[in-house]
Amino acid sequence: GAVVSQHPSWVICKSGTSVKIECRSLDFQATTMFWYRQFPKQSLMLMATSNEGSKATYEQGVEKDKFLINHASLTLSTLTVTSAHPEDSSFYICSARDISGSGNQPQHFGDGTRLSIL
Amino acid sequence: GQNIDQPTEMTATEGAIVQINCTYQTSGFNGLFWYQQHAGEAPTFLSYNVLDGLEEKGRFSSFLSRSKGYSYLLLKELQMKDSASYLCAVRDSNYQLIWGAGTKLIIKP
């Protein structure tokens, strides 16, 4: 089945640091990848939609200069949290849509990255 | 606006049956999905409904009524490992997934 690899799985760093999270589709091509954030006991919140070769589409309230997204190839998207602060601590999850457009499972999820800013 | 409602939390007994409901109001409809999410993990796909009726997959079944904007996930022969959050998501006319807040299911022995 389709596999999405997300790395790193856990990051602890100091306030002011920039953190890059990678999301790779291992056995399929993904023209579209999605970045979610999930705070404890809350649902998934879509941050942005990443399209290969073009600019990401950010959801309302998400700062595009703080959460930099790059989708340079059909198998890799990266999210960089710039100058991270404690309030950015959260569980970040990426998902990818298979280019073949399979209808009954629209998104394949990575395992998530737990980000803790001290 | 777009809205998906599901109960915040439910409790059931091991071996029993539980039904988790989901109602939705979205701009267009292109399928409804149920995902399971264990604490600290990413969601995993459970089921997909695009036509009215019941889809059965082992111990899990999902039902859809498009006219009522309603779905439910039915879990039979509950096991302790079924303790998780269950997320209902609807794909709208723009093929975007709209997520519910999730239902935390607690299984007691």
XYZ file of C-alpha atoms in Angstrom:
227
model
C 0.000 0.000 0.000
C 0.865 3.650 -0.261
C 3.422 4.789 2.304
C 4.182 8.304 3.449
C 7.358 8.832 5.426
C 7.596 11.826 7.739
C 10.811 12.858 9.417
C 11.725 13.595 12.139
C 9.182 11.966 14.392
C 10.141 14.026 17.432
C 11.923 17.346 17.800
C 12.826 19.260 20.936
C 14.551 22.584 20.432
C 15.072 26.025 21.892
C 12.853 28.996 21.205
C 13.966 30.926 18.119
C 15.196 27.858 16.267
C 13.929 26.965 12.807
C 12.782 23.392 12.318
C 12.347 21.556 9.024
C 9.980 18.609 8.674
C 10.103 16.356 5.620
C 7.246 14.429 4.080
C 7.966 11.832 1.403
C 5.704 9.576 -0.587
C 7.699 6.374 -0.912
C 5.869 4.325 -3.510
C 3.636 6.777 -5.314
C 3.724 10.255 -6.764
C 1.906 13.027 -4.986
C 1.047 16.244 -6.791
C -0.661 17.461 -3.651
C 0.419 17.171 -0.047
C -1.330 18.524 3.013
C 0.098 19.808 6.263
C -1.963 19.534 9.430
C -1.433 20.624 12.997
C -3.100 18.968 15.939
C -3.083 20.267 19.482
C -3.762 17.864 22.375
C -7.321 16.570 22.458
C -8.256 18.567 19.385
C -8.986 17.602 15.815
C -6.783 17.941 12.795
C -6.437 21.494 11.559
C -5.392 21.926 7.956
C -2.567 24.451 7.747
C -1.800 24.443 4.052
C -2.080 22.573 0.802
C 1.203 22.021 -0.976
C 1.195 21.647 -4.754
C 4.221 20.380 -6.637
C 5.941 23.136 -8.546
C 3.759 25.957 -7.277
C 3.135 28.006 -4.174
C 1.333 26.478 -1.250
C -2.196 27.507 -0.372
C -2.470 28.504 3.260
C -5.583 28.326 5.400
C -6.910 31.436 7.021
C -4.920 32.410 10.074
C -1.789 30.473 9.158
C 1.248 32.704 8.661
C 2.940 31.765 5.411
C 6.163 33.529 6.401
C 6.369 31.497 9.576
C 5.427 28.140 8.090
C 7.430 27.816 4.900
C 6.367 25.039 2.563
C 8.355 23.707 -0.359
C 7.105 20.992 -2.714
C 9.940 20.677 -5.184
C 9.238 17.181 -6.447
C 6.384 14.719 -6.789
C 7.606 12.790 -3.758
C 8.807 15.419 -1.297
C 7.302 18.330 0.559
C 8.930 20.167 3.450
C 7.519 22.355 6.196
C 9.867 24.747 7.948
C 8.724 26.347 11.172
C 10.798 29.510 11.333
C 11.820 31.119 14.611
C 9.730 28.632 16.550
C 8.208 29.620 19.883
C 6.598 27.521 22.635
C 3.130 28.176 21.237
C 4.210 26.391 18.043
C 4.625 23.175 20.023
C 2.209 20.720 18.476
C 1.806 17.501 16.510
C 2.383 18.167 12.805
C 1.090 15.609 10.322
C 1.502 15.504 6.581
C -0.585 13.602 4.092
C -0.279 13.005 0.390
C -2.757 12.497 -2.404
C -1.824 9.815 -4.942
C -1.458 11.228 -8.451
C -3.443 8.284 -9.786
C -6.446 9.853 -8.097
C -7.766 6.815 -6.266
C -11.150 7.918 -5.014
C -11.733 5.781 -2.004
C -8.729 6.830 0.027
C -7.959 10.427 -0.720
C -5.037 10.920 1.586
C -2.240 8.797 2.959
C -0.825 10.050 6.249
C 2.700 10.225 7.566
C 3.345 9.206 11.171
C 3.510 12.796 12.360
C 6.149 14.968 13.997
C 5.868 15.975 17.613
C 7.460 19.390 17.995
C 8.338 20.722 21.433
C 9.776 24.209 21.752
C 11.400 25.030 25.077
C -20.369 27.478 6.330
C -19.241 23.894 6.383
C -19.817 21.836 9.468
C -19.328 18.298 10.654
C -20.706 17.165 14.004
C -19.864 14.079 15.961
C -20.008 13.334 19.683
C -16.955 14.324 21.664
C -16.656 11.148 23.676
C -18.315 7.761 24.022
C -17.808 4.850 26.370
C -18.531 1.200 25.624
C -17.802 -2.226 27.055
C -15.416 -4.780 25.644
C -17.282 -7.244 23.439
C -20.207 -4.908 22.879
C -21.312 -2.840 19.885
C -21.047 0.922 19.533
C -22.346 3.337 16.918
C -20.629 6.674 16.331
C -22.757 9.199 14.487
C -21.675 11.973 12.163
C -23.830 14.686 10.621
C -22.555 17.086 8.029
C -23.382 20.247 6.127
C -20.933 20.893 3.335
C -20.761 22.682 0.017
C -21.124 19.654 -2.190
C -20.432 16.028 -1.431
C -17.874 13.693 -2.945
C -17.584 10.991 -0.347
C -17.395 10.472 3.403
C -14.480 8.894 5.200
C -13.882 7.453 8.632
C -10.408 7.411 10.127
C -9.110 5.947 13.376
C -6.504 7.822 15.343
C -4.723 6.458 18.390
C -3.247 8.981 20.783
C 0.012 10.412 19.504
C -0.313 8.734 16.129
C -1.477 9.778 12.680
C -4.943 8.816 11.417
C -5.442 5.534 9.619
C -8.132 4.987 7.003
C -11.119 2.859 7.994
C -13.902 3.290 5.452
C -15.316 5.228 2.549
C -18.953 5.842 1.551
C -20.093 7.726 -1.511
C -23.461 6.039 -2.137
C -26.274 5.557 0.353
C -26.197 2.376 2.308
C -24.008 0.213 4.471
C -20.401 -0.728 3.795
C -19.154 -3.635 5.864
C -15.530 -4.389 6.514
C -14.937 -7.002 9.159
C -15.911 -5.734 12.603
C -16.402 -2.217 11.262
C -19.325 -0.983 9.156
C -20.149 2.480 7.908
C -23.518 3.800 6.807
C -24.407 6.836 4.727
C -27.603 8.751 4.023
C -26.851 11.647 1.707
C -30.377 13.067 1.901
C -30.059 13.340 5.676
C -26.433 14.408 5.713
C -25.779 11.552 8.106
C -23.346 8.729 8.591
C -22.460 6.322 11.333
C -19.562 4.020 12.085
C -20.539 0.755 13.727
C -17.955 -1.189 15.674
C -18.810 -4.761 16.707
C -17.156 -7.141 19.161
C -15.267 -4.282 20.714
C -11.695 -4.884 21.760
C -9.549 -2.827 24.104
C -7.351 -1.835 21.149
C -10.364 -0.076 19.624
C -9.934 2.678 22.189
C -9.062 5.636 19.976
C -10.497 8.728 18.374
C -12.669 8.247 15.316
C -12.678 11.030 12.761
C -15.421 11.666 10.244
C -14.365 13.594 7.130
C -16.350 14.751 4.098
C -14.908 15.589 0.697
C -16.625 18.679 -0.629
C -17.264 19.980 -4.139
C -13.668 21.250 -4.330
C -12.407 17.806 -3.372
C -11.154 19.177 -0.074
C -11.502 17.091 3.067
C -13.533 18.706 5.830
C -12.773 17.109 9.180
C -14.955 16.561 12.201
C -13.487 17.125 15.648
C -13.362 13.404 16.325
C -15.051 11.107 18.811
C -12.941 9.684 21.599
C -14.034 6.112 22.214
C -13.217 4.611 25.601
C -13.503 0.845 25.941
C -13.947 -0.590 29.415
C -13.351 -4.220 30.384
